[in-house]
Amino acid sequence: MNPILRVAGLSVRLGGSHILQGVTFDVAPAGVTALLGRNGAGKTTTLRAILGEVPARGTVEYDGRAVLGRATHRLVRDGLAYVPEDRCVFAGLTVAENLRLAERVPDPDYALVHELFPELKARAAQRAGTLSGGQQQMVAIARVLLNPNRLLLVDEPTKGLAPAVVSAVATVLGRVAARVPVLLVEQNLAVVRKLADDAVVIEAGRVAWRGPADELLGDNETTRSLLGVGRH
Ligand SMILES: Nc1ncnc2c1ncn2[C@@H]1O[C@H](COP(=O)(O)OP(=O)(O)OP(=O)(O)O)[C@@H](O)[C@H]1O
């Protein structure tokens, strides 16, 4: 199967620093590819470069087409969805209003959203700013699922969440990934272990390791040296 995303020689300079220095990896057309690395390694910058949010050199092929330099909104329209790390819900609007604002197609898939997130249906009239962090993350994921997607880019969805909520978010992401491939930035290795098929490790702006996620996580020494943590 051809990759849904091919990134080759991706290079980004920001604020006088060479942040990405030739990042190369593929994303399989099914399942979860985890993008890993220590703080500041360049994971978020990689997602933003793929989306055309920062100037980049190199090649990004999405579904076989070179897309670097294309406008972000065109990529989103073509099914490249982004769930940013800061969730970006409209705090003063209700859950239902947050979802309605995200609709891009005449027939948004509320059936899917309500199936995956029954709690959001129950909380439709609640202001998003009063939701817990985990519930806000659910809104952020639900928003993109209303529209047809071919690839989701999800940035640290479990960051700052309590363990039970991390597990709930991971379960939902697993169900999402059964329908649409996901490129997932994630620091929680238990979540990576549960979800990821492939792993890409970025270190100081370069790919330091790529391969099957279970191979990486099964090698405690490599995991420790690349990510600074032991087995979870
Ligand atoms: N606009 C910018 N101008 C200058 N430097 C930047 C800019 N954006 C990011 N950087 C720097 O680029 C490096 C990579 O940042 P990035 O957010 O991609 O890392 P990350 O791997 O996602 O880290 P974390 O896990 O901490 O979120 C960091 O050193 C960061 O300070």
Coordinates of N, CA and C and ligand atoms in Angstrom, one line a residue:
M1 N 0.8 -1.2 0.0 CA 0.0 0.0 0.0 C 0.9 1.3 0.0
N2 N 0.5 2.2 -0.9 CA 1.3 3.4 -0.9 C 1.1 4.3 0.4
P3 N 2.1 5.0 0.8 CA 1.9 5.8 2.0 C 0.8 6.9 1.7
I4 N 0.1 7.3 2.7 CA -0.8 8.5 2.5 C 0.0 9.8 2.5
L5 N 1.1 9.7 3.3 CA 2.0 10.9 3.4 C 3.4 10.5 3.2
R6 N 4.1 11.3 2.4 CA 5.6 11.0 2.3 C 6.3 12.4 2.6
V7 N 7.2 12.4 3.5 CA 7.9 13.6 3.9 C 9.4 13.3 3.6
A8 N 10.0 14.1 2.8 CA 11.4 13.9 2.4 C 12.2 15.1 2.5
G9 N 13.3 15.1 3.2 CA 14.2 16.2 3.3 C 13.6 17.5 3.8
L10 N 12.6 17.4 4.7 CA 11.9 18.6 5.2 C 12.8 19.4 6.0
S11 N 12.9 20.7 5.6 CA 13.8 21.6 6.3 C 13.1 22.9 6.6
V12 N 13.3 23.3 7.9 CA 12.6 24.5 8.3 C 13.6 25.4 9.1
R13 N 13.6 26.7 8.8 CA 14.4 27.6 9.6 C 13.4 28.6 10.2
L14 N 13.5 28.8 11.5 CA 12.6 29.8 12.2 C 13.5 30.6 13.1
G15 N 13.2 31.9 13.1 CA 13.9 32.8 14.1 C 15.4 32.6 14.0
G16 N 16.0 32.4 12.9 CA 17.5 32.2 12.7 C 18.0 30.8 13.1
S17 N 17.1 29.9 13.5 CA 17.5 28.5 13.9 C 17.1 27.5 12.8
H18 N 17.9 26.5 12.6 CA 17.6 25.5 11.6 C 16.9 24.4 12.4
I19 N 15.5 24.5 12.5 CA 14.7 23.7 13.4 C 14.6 22.3 12.8
L20 N 14.2 22.1 11.6 CA 14.2 20.8 10.9 C 15.3 20.7 9.9
Q21 N 16.0 19.6 9.9 CA 17.2 19.6 9.1 C 17.2 18.4 8.2
G22 N 16.1 18.3 7.4 CA 16.1 17.2 6.4 C 15.3 16.0 7.0
V23 N 14.1 16.2 7.5 CA 13.3 15.1 8.1 C 12.6 14.3 7.0
T24 N 12.8 13.0 7.1 CA 12.3 12.1 6.0 C 11.5 10.9 6.7
F25 N 10.3 10.7 6.4 CA 9.5 9.5 6.8 C 8.2 9.4 6.0
D26 N 7.6 8.2 6.1 CA 6.3 8.0 5.5 C 5.2 7.7 6.5
V27 N 4.0 8.0 6.1 CA 2.9 7.6 7.0 C 2.0 6.6 6.2
A28 N 1.8 5.4 6.8 CA 1.0 4.4 6.2 C -0.4 4.8 6.0
P29 N -1.1 4.2 5.0 CA -2.5 4.7 4.7 C -3.5 4.1 5.7
A30 N -3.1 3.5 6.8 CA -4.0 2.9 7.8 C -3.3 2.9 9.1
G31 N -4.0 3.0 10.2 CA -3.5 2.9 11.5 C -2.8 4.2 12.0
V32 N -2.0 4.0 13.1 CA -1.3 5.2 13.7 C 0.2 5.1 13.5
T33 N 0.7 6.3 13.0 CA 2.1 6.5 13.0 C 2.4 7.5 14.1
A34 N 3.3 7.1 15.0 CA 3.6 8.0 16.2 C 4.9 8.8 15.8
L35 N 4.8 10.1 16.0 CA 5.9 11.0 15.9 C 6.4 11.4 17.2
L36 N 7.6 10.9 17.6 CA 8.1 11.0 18.9 C 9.4 11.8 19.0
G37 N 9.8 12.2 20.2 CA 11.0 12.9 20.4 C 10.9 13.7 21.7
R38 N 12.1 14.1 22.1 CA 12.1 14.9 23.4 C 11.5 16.3 23.2
N39 N 11.3 17.0 24.3 CA 10.8 18.4 24.2 C 11.7 19.2 23.3
G40 N 11.1 19.9 22.3 CA 11.8 20.8 21.5 C 12.5 20.1 20.3
A41 N 12.3 18.9 20.1 CA 12.9 18.1 19.0 C 12.5 18.6 17.6
G42 N 11.2 19.0 17.5 CA 10.7 19.5 16.2 C 9.5 18.8 15.8
K43 N 8.7 18.2 16.7 CA 7.5 17.4 16.3 C 6.4 18.3 15.8
T44 N 6.1 19.3 16.6 CA 5.0 20.2 16.2 C 5.4 21.0 15.0
T45 N 6.7 21.4 14.9 CA 7.1 22.1 13.7 C 6.9 21.2 12.4
T46 N 7.2 19.9 12.6 CA 7.0 19.0 11.5 C 5.5 19.0 11.0
L47 N 4.6 18.9 12.0 CA 3.2 19.0 11.6 C 2.8 20.3 10.9
R48 N 3.3 21.4 11.5 CA 3.0 22.7 10.9 C 3.6 22.9 9.5
A49 N 4.8 22.3 9.3 CA 5.4 22.4 8.0 C 4.6 21.6 7.0
I50 N 4.1 20.4 7.4 CA 3.3 19.6 6.5 C 2.0 20.3 6.1
L51 N 1.4 21.1 7.1 CA 0.2 21.8 6.8 C 0.4 23.1 6.1
G52 N 1.7 23.5 5.9 CA 2.0 24.8 5.2 C 1.9 26.0 6.1
E53 N 2.0 25.7 7.4 CA 1.8 26.8 8.4 C 3.2 27.5 8.6
V54 N 4.3 26.9 8.3 CA 5.6 27.5 8.4 C 6.3 27.3 7.1
P55 N 7.2 28.2 6.6 CA 7.9 28.0 5.4 C 8.8 26.8 5.5
A56 N 8.8 26.0 4.5 CA 9.6 24.8 4.6 C 10.2 24.4 3.2
R57 N 11.3 23.7 3.2 CA 11.9 23.2 1.9 C 11.9 21.7 2.0
G58 N 12.0 21.0 0.9 CA 11.9 19.6 0.8 C 10.7 19.2 0.1
T59 N 10.2 17.9 0.4 CA 9.1 17.4 -0.3 C 8.0 16.9 0.7
V60 N 6.8 17.2 0.5 CA 5.7 16.6 1.2 C 4.7 16.1 0.2
E61 N 4.5 14.8 0.1 CA 3.5 14.2 -0.8 C 2.3 13.7 0.0
Y62 N 1.2 14.3 -0.3 CA -0.1 13.8 0.4 C -0.9 13.1 -0.7
D63 N -1.2 11.8 -0.4 CA -1.9 11.0 -1.4 C -1.3 11.1 -2.8
G64 N 0.0 11.1 -2.9 CA 0.7 11.0 -4.1 C 0.9 12.4 -4.8
R65 N 0.5 13.5 -4.2 CA 0.6 14.8 -4.8 C 1.5 15.7 -4.0
A66 N 2.4 16.4 -4.6 CA 3.3 17.3 -3.9 C 2.5 18.4 -3.4
V67 N 2.6 18.7 -2.1 CA 1.7 19.8 -1.5 C 2.4 20.9 -0.9
L68 N 3.8 20.8 -0.7 CA 4.5 21.9 0.0 C 4.2 23.2 -0.8
G69 N 3.8 24.2 -0.1 CA 3.6 25.5 -0.7 C 2.1 25.7 -1.0
R70 N 1.3 24.6 -1.0 CA -0.1 24.8 -1.2 C -0.8 25.4 0.1
A71 N -1.8 26.2 -0.1 CA -2.5 26.9 1.0 C -3.0 25.8 2.0
T72 N -2.9 26.2 3.3 CA -3.4 25.3 4.4 C -4.9 24.9 4.2
H73 N -5.7 25.9 3.9 CA -7.1 25.7 3.8 C -7.5 24.7 2.6
R74 N -6.6 24.7 1.6 CA -6.9 23.7 0.5 C -6.5 22.3 1.0
L75 N -5.5 22.2 1.8 CA -5.1 20.8 2.3 C -6.2 20.3 3.2
V76 N -6.7 21.2 4.0 CA -7.8 20.8 5.0 C -9.1 20.4 4.1
R77 N -9.4 21.2 3.1 CA -10.5 20.9 2.3 C -10.3 19.5 1.6
D78 N -9.1 19.1 1.3 CA -8.8 17.8 0.7 C -8.6 16.7 1.8
G79 N -9.0 17.0 3.0 CA -9.1 15.9 3.9 C -7.9 15.7 4.9
L80 N -7.1 16.7 4.9 CA -5.9 16.7 5.8 C -6.4 17.5 7.1
A81 N -6.7 16.7 8.2 CA -7.2 17.4 9.4 C -6.2 17.6 10.4
Y82 N -6.3 18.6 11.2 CA -5.3 18.9 12.3 C -6.0 19.2 13.6
V83 N -5.6 18.4 14.6 CA -6.0 18.7 16.0 C -4.8 19.2 16.7
P84 N -4.8 20.5 16.9 CA -3.6 21.1 17.5 C -3.5 20.8 19.0
E85 N -2.3 21.0 19.5 CA -2.0 20.7 20.9 C -2.9 21.5 21.9
D86 N -3.1 22.8 21.5 CA -3.8 23.7 22.5 C -5.4 23.6 22.4
R87 N -5.9 22.6 21.6 CA -7.3 22.3 21.5 C -8.1 23.4 20.9
C88 N -7.9 24.7 21.3 CA -8.5 25.8 20.6 C -10.1 25.7 20.6
V89 N -10.7 25.3 21.6 CA -12.2 25.4 21.6 C -12.6 26.8 21.9
F90 N -13.8 27.2 21.4 CA -14.3 28.5 21.7 C -15.0 28.4 23.1
A91 N -14.3 29.0 24.1 CA -14.7 28.8 25.5 C -16.1 29.3 25.8
G92 N -16.5 30.4 25.1 CA -17.8 31.1 25.4 C -18.9 30.4 24.7
L93 N -18.6 29.6 23.7 CA -19.7 28.9 22.9 C -20.0 27.5 23.5
T94 N -21.2 27.1 23.2 CA -21.5 25.7 23.7 C -20.8 24.7 22.9
V95 N -20.9 23.4 23.4 CA -20.4 22.3 22.6 C -21.0 22.2 21.2
A96 N -22.3 22.3 21.2 CA -23.0 22.3 19.9 C -22.6 23.4 18.9
E97 N -22.4 24.6 19.5 CA -21.9 25.7 18.6 C -20.5 25.5 18.1
N98 N -19.6 24.9 19.0 CA -18.3 24.6 18.6 C -18.3 23.6 17.4
L99 N -19.1 22.6 17.5 CA -19.2 21.6 16.5 C -19.8 22.2 15.2
R100 N -20.8 23.0 15.4 CA -21.5 23.6 14.2 C -20.5 24.5 13.4
L101 N -19.6 25.2 14.1 CA -18.6 26.1 13.5 C -17.6 25.3 12.6
A102 N -17.5 24.0 13.0 CA -16.4 23.2 12.3 C -17.0 22.5 11.1
E103 N -18.3 22.6 10.8 CA -18.9 21.9 9.7 C -18.4 22.5 8.4
R104 N -17.9 21.6 7.5 CA -17.4 22.1 6.2 C -18.2 21.5 5.0
V105 N -19.0 20.5 5.3 CA -19.7 19.8 4.3 C -21.2 19.9 4.6
P106 N -22.1 19.6 3.6 CA -23.5 19.7 3.8 C -24.1 18.7 4.7
D107 N -23.4 17.5 4.8 CA -23.9 16.4 5.6 C -22.8 16.0 6.6
P108 N -22.5 16.9 7.6 CA -21.5 16.5 8.6 C -22.0 15.2 9.4
D109 N -20.9 14.4 9.8 CA -21.2 13.1 10.3 C -21.5 13.1 11.8
Y110 N -22.6 13.7 12.2 CA -23.0 13.7 13.6 C -23.2 12.3 14.1
A111 N -23.6 11.4 13.3 CA -23.8 10.0 13.8 C -22.5 9.4 14.3
L112 N -21.4 9.6 13.6 CA -20.1 9.2 14.1 C -19.7 9.9 15.3
V113 N -19.9 11.2 15.4 CA -19.4 12.0 16.5 C -20.2 11.6 17.8
H114 N -21.5 11.4 17.6 CA -22.3 11.0 18.8 C -22.1 9.5 19.2
E115 N -21.7 8.7 18.2 CA -21.3 7.3 18.6 C -20.0 7.3 19.4
L116 N -19.0 8.1 18.9 CA -17.7 8.1 19.6 C -17.7 8.9 20.9
F117 N -18.6 9.9 20.9 CA -18.5 10.8 22.0 C -20.0 11.1 22.6
P118 N -20.6 10.0 23.2 CA -21.9 10.2 23.7 C -22.0 11.3 24.7
E119 N -20.9 11.6 25.4 CA -20.9 12.6 26.4 C -21.1 14.0 25.8
L120 N -20.5 14.2 24.6 CA -20.7 15.5 24.0 C -22.1 15.8 23.6
K121 N -22.8 14.7 23.2 CA -24.2 14.8 22.9 C -25.0 15.3 24.2
A122 N -24.6 14.6 25.3 CA -25.3 15.0 26.6 C -25.0 16.4 27.0
R123 N -23.8 16.9 26.6 CA -23.3 18.2 27.1 C -23.5 19.2 26.0
A124 N -24.3 19.0 25.0 CA -24.4 19.9 23.8 C -24.6 21.3 24.2
A125 N -25.3 21.6 25.3 CA -25.7 23.0 25.6 C -24.7 23.6 26.6
Q126 N -23.7 22.8 27.0 CA -22.7 23.3 28.0 C -21.6 24.2 27.3
R127 N -21.3 25.3 28.0 CA -20.2 26.1 27.4 C -18.9 25.3 27.4
A128 N -18.2 25.4 26.3 CA -17.0 24.6 26.1 C -15.9 24.9 27.1
G129 N -15.9 26.2 27.5 CA -14.9 26.7 28.5 C -15.1 26.1 29.9
T130 N -16.2 25.5 30.1 CA -16.5 24.9 31.4 C -16.3 23.4 31.4
L131 N -15.9 22.8 30.2 CA -15.6 21.4 30.1 C -14.2 21.1 30.8
S132 N -14.0 19.8 31.2 CA -12.7 19.4 31.6 C -11.8 19.4 30.4
G133 N -10.5 19.3 30.7 CA -9.5 19.2 29.7 C -9.7 18.0 28.7
G134 N -10.1 16.9 29.3 CA -10.3 15.7 28.5 C -11.6 15.9 27.6
Q135 N -12.6 16.5 28.2 CA -13.8 16.8 27.4 C -13.5 17.8 26.3
Q136 N -12.7 18.8 26.5 CA -12.3 19.7 25.5 C -11.5 19.0 24.4
Q137 N -10.7 18.1 24.8 CA -9.9 17.3 23.8 C -10.9 16.5 22.9
M138 N -11.9 16.0 23.5 CA -13.0 15.3 22.8 C -13.6 16.2 21.7
V139 N -13.9 17.4 22.2 CA -14.5 18.4 21.2 C -13.6 18.7 20.1
A140 N -12.3 18.8 20.4 CA -11.3 19.1 19.3 C -11.2 18.0 18.3
I141 N -11.3 16.8 18.8 CA -11.3 15.6 17.9 C -12.6 15.5 17.1
A142 N -13.7 15.7 17.9 CA -15.0 15.5 17.2 C -15.2 16.5 16.1
R143 N -14.6 17.7 16.3 CA -14.8 18.8 15.2 C -14.2 18.3 13.9
V144 N -13.1 17.7 13.9 CA -12.5 17.3 12.6 C -13.3 16.1 12.1
L145 N -13.9 15.2 12.9 CA -14.5 14.0 12.5 C -15.9 14.3 11.8
L146 N -16.4 15.5 12.0 CA -17.6 15.9 11.3 C -17.5 15.9 9.8
N147 N -16.2 16.1 9.4 CA -16.0 16.2 7.9 C -15.2 15.0 7.4
P148 N -15.3 14.8 6.1 CA -14.5 13.6 5.6 C -13.0 13.9 5.6
N149 N -12.3 12.9 6.1 CA -10.8 13.1 6.3 C -10.1 11.9 5.6
R150 N -8.9 12.2 5.2 CA -8.1 11.1 4.6 C -6.9 10.9 5.5
L151 N -6.5 11.9 6.4 CA -5.4 11.8 7.3 C -5.6 12.8 8.4
L152 N -5.4 12.3 9.7 CA -5.5 13.2 10.8 C -4.1 13.5 11.4
L153 N -3.8 14.7 11.6 CA -2.5 15.1 12.3 C -3.0 15.5 13.7
V154 N -2.5 14.7 14.7 CA -3.0 15.0 16.1 C -1.8 15.3 17.0
D155 N -1.8 16.4 17.6 CA -0.6 16.9 18.4 C -0.9 16.7 19.9
E156 N -0.2 15.8 20.5 CA -0.2 15.6 22.0 C -1.6 15.7 22.6
P157 N -2.5 14.8 22.2 CA -3.9 14.9 22.7 C -4.0 14.5 24.1
T158 N -3.1 13.9 24.7 CA -3.2 13.4 26.1 C -2.4 14.3 27.1
K159 N -1.8 15.4 26.6 CA -1.0 16.2 27.4 C -1.8 16.9 28.6
G160 N -1.3 16.7 29.8 CA -1.9 17.4 30.9 C -3.2 16.7 31.4
L161 N -3.5 15.6 30.9 CA -4.8 14.9 31.3 C -4.5 13.9 32.4
A162 N -5.5 13.7 33.2 CA -5.4 12.6 34.3 C -5.4 11.2 33.7
P163 N -4.7 10.3 34.3 CA -4.5 8.9 33.7 C -5.8 8.3 33.2
A164 N -6.9 8.4 33.9 CA -8.2 7.8 33.5 C -8.6 8.4 32.2
V165 N -8.4 9.8 32.1 CA -8.9 10.5 30.9 C -7.9 10.2 29.7
V166 N -6.6 10.1 30.0 CA -5.7 9.7 29.0 C -6.1 8.4 28.3
S167 N -6.6 7.4 29.2 CA -7.0 6.1 28.6 C -8.2 6.3 27.8
A168 N -9.2 7.2 28.2 CA -10.4 7.4 27.4 C -10.1 8.0 26.1
V169 N -9.2 9.0 26.1 CA -8.8 9.7 24.8 C -8.1 8.7 23.9
A170 N -7.3 7.8 24.5 CA -6.5 6.8 23.7 C -7.5 5.8 23.0
T171 N -8.5 5.4 23.8 CA -9.5 4.5 23.3 C -10.2 5.1 22.1
V172 N -10.6 6.4 22.2 CA -11.4 7.0 21.1 C -10.4 7.1 19.9
L173 N -9.2 7.5 20.2 CA -8.3 7.7 19.0 C -8.1 6.3 18.3
G174 N -8.0 5.2 19.1 CA -7.9 3.9 18.5 C -9.1 3.6 17.6
R175 N -10.3 4.0 18.0 CA -11.5 3.8 17.2 C -11.5 4.7 15.9
V176 N -11.0 5.9 16.1 CA -10.8 6.8 15.0 C -9.9 6.3 14.0
A177 N -8.7 5.7 14.5 CA -7.7 5.2 13.6 C -8.1 4.0 12.8
A178 N -9.2 3.4 13.3 CA -9.7 2.2 12.5 C -10.4 2.7 11.3
R179 N -10.7 4.0 11.2 CA -11.4 4.5 10.0 C -10.5 5.4 9.1
V180 N -9.6 6.1 9.8 CA -8.7 7.1 9.0 C -7.3 7.1 9.7
P181 N -6.3 7.1 8.8 CA -4.9 7.0 9.4 C -4.6 8.3 10.2
V182 N -3.8 8.1 11.2 CA -3.4 9.2 12.1 C -1.9 9.3 12.2
L183 N -1.4 10.5 12.1 CA 0.0 10.9 12.5 C -0.1 11.5 13.8
L184 N 0.4 10.8 14.9 CA 0.2 11.2 16.2 C 1.4 11.6 16.9
V185 N 1.5 12.9 17.4 CA 2.6 13.3 18.3 C 2.1 13.0 19.7
E186 N 3.0 12.2 20.4 CA 2.5 11.7 21.7 C 3.8 11.5 22.6
Q187 N 3.7 12.0 23.8 CA 4.8 11.8 24.7 C 4.6 10.6 25.6
N188 N 3.3 10.2 25.8 CA 3.0 9.1 26.7 C 3.2 7.8 26.0
L189 N 4.2 7.1 26.5 CA 4.6 5.9 25.7 C 3.6 4.7 25.9
A190 N 2.8 4.8 27.0 CA 1.8 3.8 27.2 C 0.7 4.0 26.1
V191 N 0.4 5.2 25.7 CA -0.5 5.5 24.7 C 0.1 5.1 23.3
V192 N 1.4 5.3 23.1 CA 2.0 4.9 21.9 C 2.0 3.4 21.8
R193 N 2.3 2.7 22.9 CA 2.3 1.3 22.9 C 0.9 0.7 22.5
K194 N -0.2 1.4 23.0 CA -1.5 0.9 22.8 C -2.0 1.2 21.3
L195 N -1.5 2.3 20.7 CA -2.1 2.7 19.5 C -1.2 2.6 18.2
A196 N 0.1 2.8 18.4 CA 0.9 3.0 17.2 C 1.4 1.7 16.5
D197 N 1.3 1.8 15.2 CA 1.9 0.7 14.4 C 3.3 1.0 14.1
D198 N 3.5 2.2 13.6 CA 4.9 2.7 13.2 C 5.3 3.8 14.1
A199 N 6.6 4.0 14.2 CA 7.1 5.1 15.0 C 8.2 5.8 14.3
V200 N 8.3 7.1 14.5 CA 9.3 8.0 13.9 C 9.8 8.8 15.0
V201 N 11.1 8.8 15.3 CA 11.7 9.6 16.4 C 12.5 10.7 15.8
I202 N 12.2 11.9 16.2 CA 12.9 13.1 15.8 C 13.9 13.5 16.9
E203 N 15.1 13.8 16.6 CA 16.1 14.2 17.5 C 16.8 15.4 16.9
A204 N 16.7 16.6 17.6 CA 17.4 17.8 17.1 C 17.1 18.0 15.6
G205 N 15.9 17.9 15.2 CA 15.5 18.3 13.9 C 15.8 17.3 12.8
R206 N 16.2 16.1 13.2 CA 16.5 15.0 12.2 C 15.8 13.7 12.7
V207 N 15.5 12.8 11.8 CA 14.9 11.5 12.1 C 16.0 10.6 12.7
A208 N 15.9 10.2 13.9 CA 16.9 9.4 14.5 C 16.6 7.9 14.5
W209 N 15.3 7.6 14.3 CA 14.9 6.2 14.3 C 13.5 6.1 13.6
R210 N 13.3 5.1 12.8 CA 11.9 4.9 12.3 C 11.7 3.4 12.0
G211 N 10.6 2.9 12.3 CA 10.3 1.5 12.2 C 9.0 1.1 12.9
P212 N 8.8 -0.2 13.1 CA 7.6 -0.6 13.9 C 7.7 -0.1 15.3
A213 N 6.6 0.4 15.8 CA 6.5 1.0 17.2 C 6.9 -0.1 18.2
D214 N 6.4 -1.3 18.0 CA 6.7 -2.3 19.1 C 8.2 -2.7 19.1
E215 N 8.9 -2.5 18.0 CA 10.3 -2.7 18.0 C 11.0 -1.7 18.8
L216 N 10.6 -0.4 18.6 CA 11.2 0.7 19.4 C 11.0 0.5 20.8
L217 N 9.7 0.3 21.2 CA 9.3 0.2 22.6 C 9.8 -1.0 23.3
G218 N 10.1 -2.1 22.5 CA 10.6 -3.3 23.0 C 12.1 -3.2 23.3
D219 N 12.7 -2.2 22.8 CA 14.2 -2.0 23.0 C 14.4 -0.9 24.0
N220 N 14.5 -1.3 25.3 CA 14.5 -0.3 26.4 C 15.7 0.6 26.3
E221 N 16.8 0.1 25.8 CA 18.0 0.9 25.7 C 17.8 2.0 24.6
T222 N 17.3 1.6 23.5 CA 17.1 2.6 22.4 C 16.0 3.6 22.8
T223 N 15.0 3.1 23.4 CA 13.9 4.0 23.9 C 14.5 5.1 24.9
R224 N 15.3 4.6 25.8 CA 15.9 5.5 26.8 C 16.8 6.5 26.1
S225 N 17.7 6.0 25.2 CA 18.6 7.0 24.6 C 17.9 8.0 23.7
L226 N 16.9 7.6 23.0 CA 16.2 8.5 22.1 C 15.2 9.4 22.8
L227 N 14.5 8.9 23.8 CA 13.4 9.6 24.4 C 13.7 10.0 25.8
G228 N 14.7 9.5 26.4 CA 15.1 9.8 27.8 C 14.2 9.2 28.8
V229 N 13.5 8.1 28.4 CA 12.7 7.4 29.4 C 12.8 5.9 29.2
G230 N 12.5 5.2 30.3 CA 12.6 3.8 30.2 C 11.2 3.2 29.8
R231 N 11.1 1.9 29.9 CA 9.9 1.2 29.6 C 8.7 1.6 30.5
H232 N 7.6 1.9 29.9 CA 6.4 2.3 30.6 C 5.5 1.0 30.9
Ligands
LIG1 N1 8.5 30.5 15.4 C1 9.6 30.0 16.0 N2 10.7 30.8 16.1 C2 11.8 30.3 16.6 N3 12.0 29.1 17.1 C3 10.9 28.3 17.1 C4 9.7 28.7 16.5 N4 8.8 27.7 16.6 C5 9.4 26.7 17.2 N5 10.7 27.0 17.5 C6 11.7 26.2 18.2 O1 11.9 25.0 17.4 C7 12.2 23.9 18.2 C8 11.2 22.8 18.0 O2 9.9 23.2 18.5 P1 8.7 22.2 18.3 O3 7.5 22.9 19.0 O4 8.5 21.7 17.0 O5 9.2 21.0 19.3 P2 8.4 19.7 19.8 O6 9.2 18.5 19.5 O7 7.0 19.7 19.3 O8 8.4 20.0 21.4 P3 7.4 19.7 22.6 O9 7.4 18.2 22.8 O10 8.1 20.4 23.7 O11 6.1 20.3 22.2 C9 12.1 24.4 19.7 O12 13.5 24.7 20.1 C10 11.4 25.7 19.6 O13 11.7 26.6 20.5

